Coordinates of C-alpha atoms in Angstrom, one line a residue:
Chain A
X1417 CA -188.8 -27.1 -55.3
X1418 CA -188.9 -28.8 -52.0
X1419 CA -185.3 -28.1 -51.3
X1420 CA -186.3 -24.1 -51.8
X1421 CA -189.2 -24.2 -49.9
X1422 CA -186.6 -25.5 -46.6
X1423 CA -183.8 -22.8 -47.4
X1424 CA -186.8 -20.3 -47.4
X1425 CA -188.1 -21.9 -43.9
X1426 CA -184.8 -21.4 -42.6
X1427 CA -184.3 -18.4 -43.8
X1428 CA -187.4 -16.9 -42.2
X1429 CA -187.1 -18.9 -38.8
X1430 CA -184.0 -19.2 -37.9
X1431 CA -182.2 -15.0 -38.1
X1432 CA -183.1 -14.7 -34.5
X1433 CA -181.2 -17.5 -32.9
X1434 CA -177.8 -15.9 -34.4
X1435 CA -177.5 -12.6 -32.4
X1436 CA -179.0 -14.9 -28.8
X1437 CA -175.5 -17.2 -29.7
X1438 CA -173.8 -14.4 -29.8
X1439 CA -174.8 -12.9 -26.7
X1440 CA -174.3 -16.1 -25.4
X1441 CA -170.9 -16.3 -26.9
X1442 CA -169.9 -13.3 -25.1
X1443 CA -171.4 -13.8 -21.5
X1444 CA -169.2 -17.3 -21.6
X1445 CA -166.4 -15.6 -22.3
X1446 CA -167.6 -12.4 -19.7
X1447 CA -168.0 -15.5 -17.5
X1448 CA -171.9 -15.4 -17.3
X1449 CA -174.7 -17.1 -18.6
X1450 CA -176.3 -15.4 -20.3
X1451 CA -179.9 -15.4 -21.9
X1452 CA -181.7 -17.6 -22.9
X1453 CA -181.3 -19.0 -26.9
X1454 CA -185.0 -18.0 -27.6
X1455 CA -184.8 -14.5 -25.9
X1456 CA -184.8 -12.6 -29.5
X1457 CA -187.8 -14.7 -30.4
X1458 CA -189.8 -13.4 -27.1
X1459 CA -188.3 -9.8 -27.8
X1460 CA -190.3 -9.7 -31.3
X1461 CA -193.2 -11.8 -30.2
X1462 CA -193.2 -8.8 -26.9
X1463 CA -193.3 -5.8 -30.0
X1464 CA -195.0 -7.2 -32.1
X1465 CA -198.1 -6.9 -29.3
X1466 CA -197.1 -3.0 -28.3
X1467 CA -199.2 -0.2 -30.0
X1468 CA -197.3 2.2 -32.1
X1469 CA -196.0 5.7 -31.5
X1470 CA -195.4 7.6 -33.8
X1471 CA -193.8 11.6 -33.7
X1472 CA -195.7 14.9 -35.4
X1473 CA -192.5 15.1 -37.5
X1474 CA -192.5 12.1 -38.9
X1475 CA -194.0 11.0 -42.6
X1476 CA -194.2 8.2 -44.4
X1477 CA -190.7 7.5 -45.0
X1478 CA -190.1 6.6 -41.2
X1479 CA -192.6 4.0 -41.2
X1480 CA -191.5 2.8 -44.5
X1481 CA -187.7 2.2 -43.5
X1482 CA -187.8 -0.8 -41.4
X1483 CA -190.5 -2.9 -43.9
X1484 CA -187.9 -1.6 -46.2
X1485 CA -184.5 -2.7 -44.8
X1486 CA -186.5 -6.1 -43.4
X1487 CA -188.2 -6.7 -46.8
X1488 CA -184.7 -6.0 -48.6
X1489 CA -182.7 -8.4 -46.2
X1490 CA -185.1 -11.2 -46.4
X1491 CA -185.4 -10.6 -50.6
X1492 CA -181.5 -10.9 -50.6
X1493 CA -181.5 -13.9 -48.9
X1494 CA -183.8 -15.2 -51.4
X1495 CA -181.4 -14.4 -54.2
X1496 CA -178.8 -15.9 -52.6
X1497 CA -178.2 -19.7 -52.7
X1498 CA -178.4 -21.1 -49.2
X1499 CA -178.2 -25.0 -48.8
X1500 CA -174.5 -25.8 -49.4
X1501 CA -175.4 -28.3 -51.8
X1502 CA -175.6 -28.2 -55.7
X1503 CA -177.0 -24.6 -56.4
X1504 CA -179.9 -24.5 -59.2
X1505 CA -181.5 -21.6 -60.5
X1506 CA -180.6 -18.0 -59.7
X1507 CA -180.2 -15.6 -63.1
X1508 CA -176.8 -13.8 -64.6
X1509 CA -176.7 -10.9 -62.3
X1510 CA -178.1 -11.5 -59.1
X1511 CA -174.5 -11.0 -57.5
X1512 CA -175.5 -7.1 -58.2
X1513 CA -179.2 -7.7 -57.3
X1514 CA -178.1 -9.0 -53.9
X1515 CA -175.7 -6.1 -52.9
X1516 CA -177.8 -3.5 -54.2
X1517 CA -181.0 -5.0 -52.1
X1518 CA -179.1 -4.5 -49.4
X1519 CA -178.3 -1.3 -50.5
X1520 CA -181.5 -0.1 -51.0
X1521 CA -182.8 -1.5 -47.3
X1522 CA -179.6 0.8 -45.7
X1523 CA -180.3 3.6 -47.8
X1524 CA -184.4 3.3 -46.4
X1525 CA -183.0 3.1 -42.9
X1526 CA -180.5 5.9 -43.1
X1527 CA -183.9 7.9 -44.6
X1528 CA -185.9 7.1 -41.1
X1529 CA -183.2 8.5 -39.5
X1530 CA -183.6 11.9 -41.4
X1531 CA -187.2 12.1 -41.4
X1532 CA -186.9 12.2 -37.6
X1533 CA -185.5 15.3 -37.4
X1534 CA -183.5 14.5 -34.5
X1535 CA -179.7 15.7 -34.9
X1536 CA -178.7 12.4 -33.4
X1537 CA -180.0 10.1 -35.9
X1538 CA -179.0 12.1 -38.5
X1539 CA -175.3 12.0 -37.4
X1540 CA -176.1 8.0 -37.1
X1541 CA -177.5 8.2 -41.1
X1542 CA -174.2 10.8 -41.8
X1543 CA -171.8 7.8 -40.3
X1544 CA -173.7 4.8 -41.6
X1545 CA -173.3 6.3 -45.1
X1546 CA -169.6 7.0 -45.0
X1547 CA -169.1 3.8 -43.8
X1548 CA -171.1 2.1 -46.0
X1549 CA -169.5 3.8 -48.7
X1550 CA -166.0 2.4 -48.0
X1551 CA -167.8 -1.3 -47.0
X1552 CA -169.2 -1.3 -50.8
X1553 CA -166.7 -1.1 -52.9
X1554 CA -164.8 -4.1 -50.6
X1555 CA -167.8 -6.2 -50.7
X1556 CA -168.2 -5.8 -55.0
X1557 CA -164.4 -6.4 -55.5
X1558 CA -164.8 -9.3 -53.6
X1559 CA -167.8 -10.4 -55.4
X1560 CA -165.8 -9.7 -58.2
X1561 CA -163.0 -12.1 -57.9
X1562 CA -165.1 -14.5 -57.2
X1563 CA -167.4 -13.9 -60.4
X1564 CA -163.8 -13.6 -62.4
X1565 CA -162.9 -16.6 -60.9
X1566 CA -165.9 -18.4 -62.6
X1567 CA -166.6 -16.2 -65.5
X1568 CA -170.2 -15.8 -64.5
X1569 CA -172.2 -13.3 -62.9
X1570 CA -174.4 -15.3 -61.1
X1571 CA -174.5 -17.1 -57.4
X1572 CA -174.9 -20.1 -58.7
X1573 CA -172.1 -20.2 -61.5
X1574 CA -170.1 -18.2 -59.0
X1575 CA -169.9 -20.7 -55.9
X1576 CA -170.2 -23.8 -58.3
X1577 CA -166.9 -23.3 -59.7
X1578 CA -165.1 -22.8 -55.9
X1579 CA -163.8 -26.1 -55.5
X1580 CA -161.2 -27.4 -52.6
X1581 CA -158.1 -27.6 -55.5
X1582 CA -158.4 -23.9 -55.6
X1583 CA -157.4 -23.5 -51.9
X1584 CA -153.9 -25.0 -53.9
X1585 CA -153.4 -23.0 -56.9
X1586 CA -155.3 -20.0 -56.1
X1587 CA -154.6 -19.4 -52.2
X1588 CA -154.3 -16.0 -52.0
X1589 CA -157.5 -15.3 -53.7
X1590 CA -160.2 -16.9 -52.2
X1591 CA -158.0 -15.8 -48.9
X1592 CA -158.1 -12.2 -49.5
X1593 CA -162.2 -12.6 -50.4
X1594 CA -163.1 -14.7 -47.9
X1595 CA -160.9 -12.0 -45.5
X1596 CA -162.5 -8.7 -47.5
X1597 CA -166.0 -10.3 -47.0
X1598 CA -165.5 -11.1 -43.4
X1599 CA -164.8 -7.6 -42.8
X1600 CA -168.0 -6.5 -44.6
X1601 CA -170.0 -8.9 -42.6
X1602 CA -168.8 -7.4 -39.1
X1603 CA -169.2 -3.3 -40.9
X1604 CA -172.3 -4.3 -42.3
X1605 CA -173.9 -5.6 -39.3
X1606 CA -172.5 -3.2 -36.4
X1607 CA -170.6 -5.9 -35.0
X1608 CA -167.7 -4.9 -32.3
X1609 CA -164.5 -3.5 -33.9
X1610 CA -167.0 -1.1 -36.3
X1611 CA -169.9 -0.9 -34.2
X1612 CA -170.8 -1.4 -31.1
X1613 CA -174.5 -3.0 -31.1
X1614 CA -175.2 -2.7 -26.8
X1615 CA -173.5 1.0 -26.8
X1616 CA -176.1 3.7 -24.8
X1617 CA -174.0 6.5 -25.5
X1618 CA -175.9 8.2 -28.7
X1619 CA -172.7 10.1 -29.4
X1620 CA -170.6 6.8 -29.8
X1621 CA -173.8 4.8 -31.7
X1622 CA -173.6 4.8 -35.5
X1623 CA -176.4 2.2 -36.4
X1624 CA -178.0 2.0 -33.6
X1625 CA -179.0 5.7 -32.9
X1626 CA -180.9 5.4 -36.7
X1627 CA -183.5 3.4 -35.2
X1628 CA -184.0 5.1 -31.5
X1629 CA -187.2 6.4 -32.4
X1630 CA -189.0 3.6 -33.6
X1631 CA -191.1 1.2 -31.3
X1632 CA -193.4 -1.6 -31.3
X1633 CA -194.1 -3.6 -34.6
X1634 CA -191.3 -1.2 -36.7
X1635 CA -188.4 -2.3 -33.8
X1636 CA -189.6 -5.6 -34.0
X1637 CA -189.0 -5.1 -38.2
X1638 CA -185.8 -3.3 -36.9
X1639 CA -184.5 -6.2 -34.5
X1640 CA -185.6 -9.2 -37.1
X1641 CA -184.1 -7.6 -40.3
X1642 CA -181.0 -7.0 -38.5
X1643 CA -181.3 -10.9 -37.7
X1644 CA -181.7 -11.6 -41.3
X1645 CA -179.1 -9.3 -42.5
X1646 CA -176.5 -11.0 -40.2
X1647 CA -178.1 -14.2 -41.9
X1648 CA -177.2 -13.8 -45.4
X1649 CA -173.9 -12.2 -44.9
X1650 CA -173.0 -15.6 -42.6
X1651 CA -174.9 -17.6 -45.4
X1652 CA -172.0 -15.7 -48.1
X1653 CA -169.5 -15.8 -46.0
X1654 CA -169.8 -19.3 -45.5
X1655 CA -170.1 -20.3 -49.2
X1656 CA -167.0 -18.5 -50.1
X1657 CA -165.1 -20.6 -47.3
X1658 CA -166.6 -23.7 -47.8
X1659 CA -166.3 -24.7 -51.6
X1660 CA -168.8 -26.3 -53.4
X1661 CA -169.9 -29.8 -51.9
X1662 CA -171.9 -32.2 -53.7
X1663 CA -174.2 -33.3 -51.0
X1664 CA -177.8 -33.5 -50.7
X1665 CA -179.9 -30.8 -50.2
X1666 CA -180.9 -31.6 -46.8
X1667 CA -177.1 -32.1 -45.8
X1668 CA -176.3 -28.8 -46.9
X1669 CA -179.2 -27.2 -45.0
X1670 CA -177.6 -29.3 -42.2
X1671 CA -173.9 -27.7 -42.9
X1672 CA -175.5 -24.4 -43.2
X1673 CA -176.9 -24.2 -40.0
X1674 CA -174.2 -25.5 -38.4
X1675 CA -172.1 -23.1 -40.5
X1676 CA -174.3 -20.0 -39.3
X1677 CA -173.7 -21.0 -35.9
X1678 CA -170.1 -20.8 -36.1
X1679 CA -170.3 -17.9 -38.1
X1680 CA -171.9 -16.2 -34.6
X1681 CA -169.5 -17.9 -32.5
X1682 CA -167.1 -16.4 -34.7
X1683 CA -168.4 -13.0 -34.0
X1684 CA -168.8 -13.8 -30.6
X1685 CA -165.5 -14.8 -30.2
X1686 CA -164.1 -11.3 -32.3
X1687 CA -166.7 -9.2 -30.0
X1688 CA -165.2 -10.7 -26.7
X1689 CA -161.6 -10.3 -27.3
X1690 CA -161.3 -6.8 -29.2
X1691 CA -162.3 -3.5 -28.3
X1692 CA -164.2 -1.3 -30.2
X1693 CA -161.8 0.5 -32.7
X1694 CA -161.9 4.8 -32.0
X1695 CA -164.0 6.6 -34.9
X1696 CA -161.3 7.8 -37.5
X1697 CA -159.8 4.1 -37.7
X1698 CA -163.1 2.1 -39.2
X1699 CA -162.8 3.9 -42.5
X1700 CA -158.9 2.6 -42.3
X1701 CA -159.9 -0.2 -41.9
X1702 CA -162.9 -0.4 -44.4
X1703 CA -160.5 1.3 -46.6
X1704 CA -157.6 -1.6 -45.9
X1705 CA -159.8 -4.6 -46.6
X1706 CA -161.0 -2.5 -50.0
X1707 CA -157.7 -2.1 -51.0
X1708 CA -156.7 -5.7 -49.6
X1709 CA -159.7 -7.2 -52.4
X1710 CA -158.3 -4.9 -54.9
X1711 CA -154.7 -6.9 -54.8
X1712 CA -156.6 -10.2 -54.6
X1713 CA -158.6 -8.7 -58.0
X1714 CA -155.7 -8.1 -59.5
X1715 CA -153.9 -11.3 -59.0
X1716 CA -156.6 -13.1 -60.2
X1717 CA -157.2 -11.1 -63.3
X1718 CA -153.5 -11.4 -64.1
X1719 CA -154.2 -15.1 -63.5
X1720 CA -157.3 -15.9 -65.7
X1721 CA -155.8 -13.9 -68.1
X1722 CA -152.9 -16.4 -69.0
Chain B
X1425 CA -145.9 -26.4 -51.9
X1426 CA -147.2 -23.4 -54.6
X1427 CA -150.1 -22.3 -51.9
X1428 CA -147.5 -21.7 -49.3
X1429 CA -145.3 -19.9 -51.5
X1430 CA -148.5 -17.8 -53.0
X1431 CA -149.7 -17.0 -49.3
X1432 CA -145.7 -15.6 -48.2
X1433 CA -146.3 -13.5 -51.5
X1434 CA -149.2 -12.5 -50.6
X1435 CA -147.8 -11.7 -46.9
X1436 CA -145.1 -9.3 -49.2
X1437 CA -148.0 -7.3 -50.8
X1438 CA -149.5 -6.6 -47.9
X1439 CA -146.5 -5.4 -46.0
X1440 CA -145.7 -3.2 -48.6
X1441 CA -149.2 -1.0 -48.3
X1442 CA -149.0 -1.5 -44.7
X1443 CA -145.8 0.7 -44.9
X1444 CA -147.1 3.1 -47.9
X1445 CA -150.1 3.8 -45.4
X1446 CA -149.1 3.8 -41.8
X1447 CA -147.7 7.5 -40.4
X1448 CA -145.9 5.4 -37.1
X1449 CA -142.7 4.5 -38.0
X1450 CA -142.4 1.7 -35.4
X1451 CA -145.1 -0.2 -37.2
X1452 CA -143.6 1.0 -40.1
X1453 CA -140.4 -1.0 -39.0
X1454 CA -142.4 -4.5 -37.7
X1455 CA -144.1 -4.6 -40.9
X1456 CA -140.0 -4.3 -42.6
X1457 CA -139.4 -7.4 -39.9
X1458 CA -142.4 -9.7 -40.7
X1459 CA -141.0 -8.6 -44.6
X1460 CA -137.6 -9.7 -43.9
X1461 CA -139.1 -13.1 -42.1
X1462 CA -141.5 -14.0 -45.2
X1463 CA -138.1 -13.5 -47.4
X1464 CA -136.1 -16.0 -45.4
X1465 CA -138.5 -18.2 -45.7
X1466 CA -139.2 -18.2 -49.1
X1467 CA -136.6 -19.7 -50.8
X1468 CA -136.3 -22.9 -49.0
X1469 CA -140.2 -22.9 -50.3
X1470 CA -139.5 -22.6 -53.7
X1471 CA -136.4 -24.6 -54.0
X1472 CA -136.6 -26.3 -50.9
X1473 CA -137.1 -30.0 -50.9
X1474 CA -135.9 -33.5 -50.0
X1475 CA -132.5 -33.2 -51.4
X1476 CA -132.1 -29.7 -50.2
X1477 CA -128.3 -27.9 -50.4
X1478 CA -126.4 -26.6 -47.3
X1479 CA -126.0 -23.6 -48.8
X1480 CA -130.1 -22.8 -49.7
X1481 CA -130.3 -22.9 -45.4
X1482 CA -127.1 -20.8 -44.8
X1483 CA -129.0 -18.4 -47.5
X1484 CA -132.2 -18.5 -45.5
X1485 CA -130.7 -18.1 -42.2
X1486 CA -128.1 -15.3 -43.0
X1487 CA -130.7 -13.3 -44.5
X1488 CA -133.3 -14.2 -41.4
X1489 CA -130.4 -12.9 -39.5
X1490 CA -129.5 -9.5 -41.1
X1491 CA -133.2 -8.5 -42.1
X1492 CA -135.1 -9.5 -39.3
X1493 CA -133.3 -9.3 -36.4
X1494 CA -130.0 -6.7 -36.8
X1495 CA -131.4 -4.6 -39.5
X1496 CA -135.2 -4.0 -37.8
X1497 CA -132.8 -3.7 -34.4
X1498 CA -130.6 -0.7 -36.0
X1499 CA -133.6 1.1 -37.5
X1500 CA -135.3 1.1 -33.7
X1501 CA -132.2 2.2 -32.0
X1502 CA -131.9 5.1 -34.5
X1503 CA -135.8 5.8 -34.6
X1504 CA -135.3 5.9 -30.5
X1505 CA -132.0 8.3 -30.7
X1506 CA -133.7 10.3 -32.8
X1507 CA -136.6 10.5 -30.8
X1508 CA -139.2 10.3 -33.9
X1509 CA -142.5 8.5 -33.7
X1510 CA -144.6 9.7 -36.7
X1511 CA -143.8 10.3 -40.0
X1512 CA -145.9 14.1 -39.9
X1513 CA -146.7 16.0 -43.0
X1514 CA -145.4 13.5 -45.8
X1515 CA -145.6 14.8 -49.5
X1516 CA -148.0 12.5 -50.7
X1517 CA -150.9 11.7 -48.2
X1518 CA -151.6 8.5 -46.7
X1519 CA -154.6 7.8 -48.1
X1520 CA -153.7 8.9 -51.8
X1521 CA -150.3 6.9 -50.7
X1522 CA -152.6 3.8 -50.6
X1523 CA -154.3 4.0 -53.7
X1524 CA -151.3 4.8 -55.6
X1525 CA -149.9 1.7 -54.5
X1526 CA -152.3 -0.3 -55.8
X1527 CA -151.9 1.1 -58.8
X1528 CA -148.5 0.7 -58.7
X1529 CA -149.0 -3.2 -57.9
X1530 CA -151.7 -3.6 -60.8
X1531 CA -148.6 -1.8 -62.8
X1532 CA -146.2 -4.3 -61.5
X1533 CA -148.7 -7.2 -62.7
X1534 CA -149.5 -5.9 -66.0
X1535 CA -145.3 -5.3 -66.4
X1536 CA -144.4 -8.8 -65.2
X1537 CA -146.8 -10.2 -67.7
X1538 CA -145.0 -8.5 -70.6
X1539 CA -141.5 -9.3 -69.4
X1540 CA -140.2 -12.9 -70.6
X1541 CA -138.1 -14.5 -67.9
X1542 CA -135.4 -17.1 -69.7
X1543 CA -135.5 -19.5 -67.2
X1544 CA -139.1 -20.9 -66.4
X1545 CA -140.3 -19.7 -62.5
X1546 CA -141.8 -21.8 -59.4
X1547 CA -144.8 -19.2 -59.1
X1548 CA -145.9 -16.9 -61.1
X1549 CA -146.2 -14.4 -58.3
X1550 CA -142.9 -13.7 -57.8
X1551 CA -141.4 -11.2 -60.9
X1552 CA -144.8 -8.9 -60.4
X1553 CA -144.3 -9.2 -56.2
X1554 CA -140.5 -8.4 -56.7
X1555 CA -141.4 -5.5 -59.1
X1556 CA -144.9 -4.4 -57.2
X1557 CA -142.2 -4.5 -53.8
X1558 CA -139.6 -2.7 -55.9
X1559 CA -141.7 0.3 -57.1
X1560 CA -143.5 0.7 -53.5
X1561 CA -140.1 1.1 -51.9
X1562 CA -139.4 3.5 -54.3
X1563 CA -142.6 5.7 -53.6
X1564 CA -141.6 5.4 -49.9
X1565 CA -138.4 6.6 -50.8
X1566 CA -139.4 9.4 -52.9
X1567 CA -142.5 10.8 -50.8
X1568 CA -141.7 10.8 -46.9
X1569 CA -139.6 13.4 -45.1
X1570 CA -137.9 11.3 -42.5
X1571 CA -134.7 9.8 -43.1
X1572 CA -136.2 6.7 -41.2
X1573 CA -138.6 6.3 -43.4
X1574 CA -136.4 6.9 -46.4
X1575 CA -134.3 4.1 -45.1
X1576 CA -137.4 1.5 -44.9
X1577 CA -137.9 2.3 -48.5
X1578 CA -134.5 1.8 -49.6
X1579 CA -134.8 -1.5 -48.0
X1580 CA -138.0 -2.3 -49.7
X1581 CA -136.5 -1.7 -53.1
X1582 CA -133.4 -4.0 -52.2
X1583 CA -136.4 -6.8 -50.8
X1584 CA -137.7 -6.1 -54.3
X1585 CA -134.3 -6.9 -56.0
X1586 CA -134.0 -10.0 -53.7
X1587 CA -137.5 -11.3 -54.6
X1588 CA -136.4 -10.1 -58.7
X1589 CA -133.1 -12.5 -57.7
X1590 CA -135.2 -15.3 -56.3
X1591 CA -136.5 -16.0 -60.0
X1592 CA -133.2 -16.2 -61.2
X1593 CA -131.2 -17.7 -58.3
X1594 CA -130.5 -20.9 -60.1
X1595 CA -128.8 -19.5 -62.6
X1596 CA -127.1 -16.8 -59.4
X1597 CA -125.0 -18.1 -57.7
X1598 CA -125.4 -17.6 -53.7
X1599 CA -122.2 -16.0 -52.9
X1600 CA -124.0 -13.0 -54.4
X1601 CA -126.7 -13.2 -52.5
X1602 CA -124.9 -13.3 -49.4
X1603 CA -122.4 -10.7 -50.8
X1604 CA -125.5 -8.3 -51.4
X1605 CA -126.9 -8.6 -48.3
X1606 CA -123.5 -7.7 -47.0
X1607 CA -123.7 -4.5 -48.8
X1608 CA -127.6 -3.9 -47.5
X1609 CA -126.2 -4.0 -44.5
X1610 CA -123.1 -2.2 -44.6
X1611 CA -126.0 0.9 -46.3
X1612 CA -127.9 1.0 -43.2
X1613 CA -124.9 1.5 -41.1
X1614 CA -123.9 4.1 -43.4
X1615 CA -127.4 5.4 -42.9
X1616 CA -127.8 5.1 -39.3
X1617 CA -124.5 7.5 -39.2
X1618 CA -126.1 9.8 -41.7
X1619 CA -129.5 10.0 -39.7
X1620 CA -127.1 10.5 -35.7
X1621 CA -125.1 13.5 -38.0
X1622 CA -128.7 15.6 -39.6
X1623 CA -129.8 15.2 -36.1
X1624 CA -127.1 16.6 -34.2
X1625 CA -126.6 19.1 -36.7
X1626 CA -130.4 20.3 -37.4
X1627 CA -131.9 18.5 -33.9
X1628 CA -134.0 17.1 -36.5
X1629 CA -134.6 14.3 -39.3
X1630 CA -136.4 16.3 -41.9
X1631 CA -134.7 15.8 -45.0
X1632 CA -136.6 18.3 -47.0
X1633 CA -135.0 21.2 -45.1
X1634 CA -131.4 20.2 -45.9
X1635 CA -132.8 21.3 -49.5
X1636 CA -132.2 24.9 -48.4
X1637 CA -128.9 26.6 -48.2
X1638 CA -128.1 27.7 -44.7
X1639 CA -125.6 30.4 -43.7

């Protein structure tokens, strides 16, 4: 109980440092300083104090999509197992709990958009969606294998049974899912070759432009569910890297962290080098890592079949 | 040893839907390249090892020779002559292209389960890869207009045959091998003629039209 109670402080506290290492990721490389590691933290604090705004067009629905999306991430991030350590609790089925929580927070956000009437944000919501649509079906297969791979449908069962021997026998596998979720993690989030997240240019904006109209407290929802999104998917990412370790529950929230921050180096490191990839090639791509977890399905189906 | 091997099958796969869904040919013929590489190096992985024969390096570097450096070479100096970039309007879409080649790899699995090899194999990758390589090359063959294009599938399907030969190479002996890739290569010379003759004649490489009778 005690071990839960320090994944859930992490999970709530810590979001915000990720996207201030990668900015700080990319000014090193840009050859600046950049800001400070607490910059997101004073960002929220500074909304959370501004008074509200809110347009004659708007209903219920706007205000309602950032608690939504922030309540969905932070709920996922409950379900999922977080400590890299021995993994108890968790139910048969959460894997489609998790991804449909998050579905459920875009599919809130993308609704915002709408209810603003504005043309922009509804060609935001219109991209989101058809990416989002592609980014699905990658992230299930991948979930998939992985749940195949230890014949249960649950987080814990699932990362349990990932063990280093199966880097050995079943390369390929855990290669293509690790590659298939790493691709989900940068469409999901807006990182660079999908999404650019510091574009100003509403016509080039796909997540961003969904959430010009909202201010004050809903940003600050906005800018810390974002955070906690990026979170999780680093948190899954991570677990289908690193196999299964039988450590203590305070050295796994120790390996975690320091996974999370490589995981924003990582994207750091992807953001700095590549440019952003022109409009009709992200659903290739989305599209290529789908069908790249469909090949590592099949592989492994033809291989716990035998 | 079985990782690497999986992984340089793996690298196969992915090569062959890079090709069924990319319109550029030139990418078309680097994916062919990295194809040919991963084949060179795959049988010293599988039968590679302390004691390893003279004849399993010849193999590797003959066929690193002809499929990655003079093969990819002659397919650029004709895809240059020809002055074609993009494979426009093929018969089958790109994106349906993709998905039919997955379905044509989980085919290839769910065949190379059923088929019995007599001799037991180093990974059991290989026959479905060989046969997943085989029937993609195929599709390229049979659904793009460019004779290019037609060419890196006919090359596919032989990769396939290779890959299919690699599970039975110790009972083949490697004069064959060699003797095949002889006759790959001899093809695409045959080919690269072909493709200089429908493009003087038509000042094009569309294949399609030389379905019509002309006066």
């Amino acid at each position: 109980m005690n071990g839960n109670a320090l994944d859930l402080a992490i999970l709530v506290l810590v979001p915000p440092l990720l996207p201030a290492v990668i900015a700080r990721t990319k000014a090193f490389f840009a050859g600046r300083r950049g800001q400070p590691l607490l910059q997101p933290y004073r960002d929220i604090l500074r909304l959370l104090r501004k008074d509200a705004v809110y347009s004659r067009t708007t209903t219920w629905v706007f205000r309602a999509g950032p608690l939504v999306s922030c309540a969905t991430a932070l709920a996922a991030g409950a379900v999922l197992p977080l400590s890299a350590s021995r993994h108890a609790g968790g139910f048969s089925g959460d894997i489609v709990v998790f991804a449909y929580l998050l579905g459920l927070g875009r599919f809130f956000t993308m609704a915002a958009a709408l209810d603003t009437g504005s043309s922009f944000e509804g060609m935001g919501a219109s991209r989101e969606a058809a990416f989002s649509s592609l980014a699905e079906p990658a992230l299930f297969v991948a979930l998939a294998i992985l749940a195949i791979n230890a014949r249960a449908l649950s987080f814990a069962g699932t990362f349990g049974a990932l063990t280093w021997s199966m880097w050995g026998w079943n390369a390929p596998v855990l290669l293509v899912a690790c590659l298939a979720i790493g691709v989900v993690l940068l469409a999901e989030n807006a990182r660079i070759p999908i999404d650019d997240p510091n574009t100003h240019l509403e016509l080039t904006m796909v997540h961003e432009v969904m959430v010009l109209d909202h201010g004050s407290v809903d940003l600050a929802l906005v800018q810390y569910g974002s955070a906690v999104r990026l979170f999780v998917f680093g948190a899954l990412f991570l677990h289908t890297v690193l196999p299964h370790l039988e450590v203590s529950h305070s050295t796994g929230a120790a390996i975690l962290l320091a996974g999370e921050l490589a995981v924003a180096v990582m994207v750091g490191v992807v953001e700095s080098v590549m440019a952003r990839l022109r409009l009709p090639r992200v659903p290739q791509v989305l599209a290529g890592a789908g069908l790249l977890a469909a090949i590592g399905l099949i592989i492994q189906l033809a291989r716990s079949a035998r | 040893m079985t990782a690497w091997t999986d992984l340089g099958l793996l690298g196969v796969i992915v090569t062959d839907l890079f090709v069924l869904s990319t319109t550029r040919i030139g990418a078309c013929i680097r994916a062919l390249t990295i194809q040919g590489i991963l084949l060179a190096v795959l049988p010293p992985l599988l039968h590679g090892g302390p004691g390893t024969s003279g004849q399993l390096v010849i193999t590797a570097l003959v066929t690193l020779l002809i499929k990655a450096v003079v093969i990819p070479r002659l397919l650029s100096r004709a895809m240059r002559d020809a002055e074609v970039r993009r494979e426009a309007q093929p018969f089958v879409s790109m994106h349906l292209s993709g998905l039919l080649g997955v379905s044509l790899v989980a085919f290839a699995f769910w065949v190379g389960r059923a088929l019995r090899l007599p001799i037991a194999v180093a990974s059991d990758l290989i026959l479905p890869v060989s046969l997943a390589t085989f029937f993609v090359g195929f599709l390229v063959l049979v659904s793009r207009r460019k004779a290019i294009t037609q060419v890196v599938g006919f090359l596919m399907l032989e990769n396939g045959v290779f890959l299919f030969g690699l599970c039975l190479t110790r009972a083949l002996p490697f004069v064959v091998e060699l003797a095949v890739l002889l006759d790959v290569l001899v093809g695409v010379f045959v080919m690269g003629i072909m493709i200089h003759h429908i493009r003087q004649e038509f000042d094009h490489l569309d294949t399609f039209e030389l379905a019509s009778l002309k006066e």
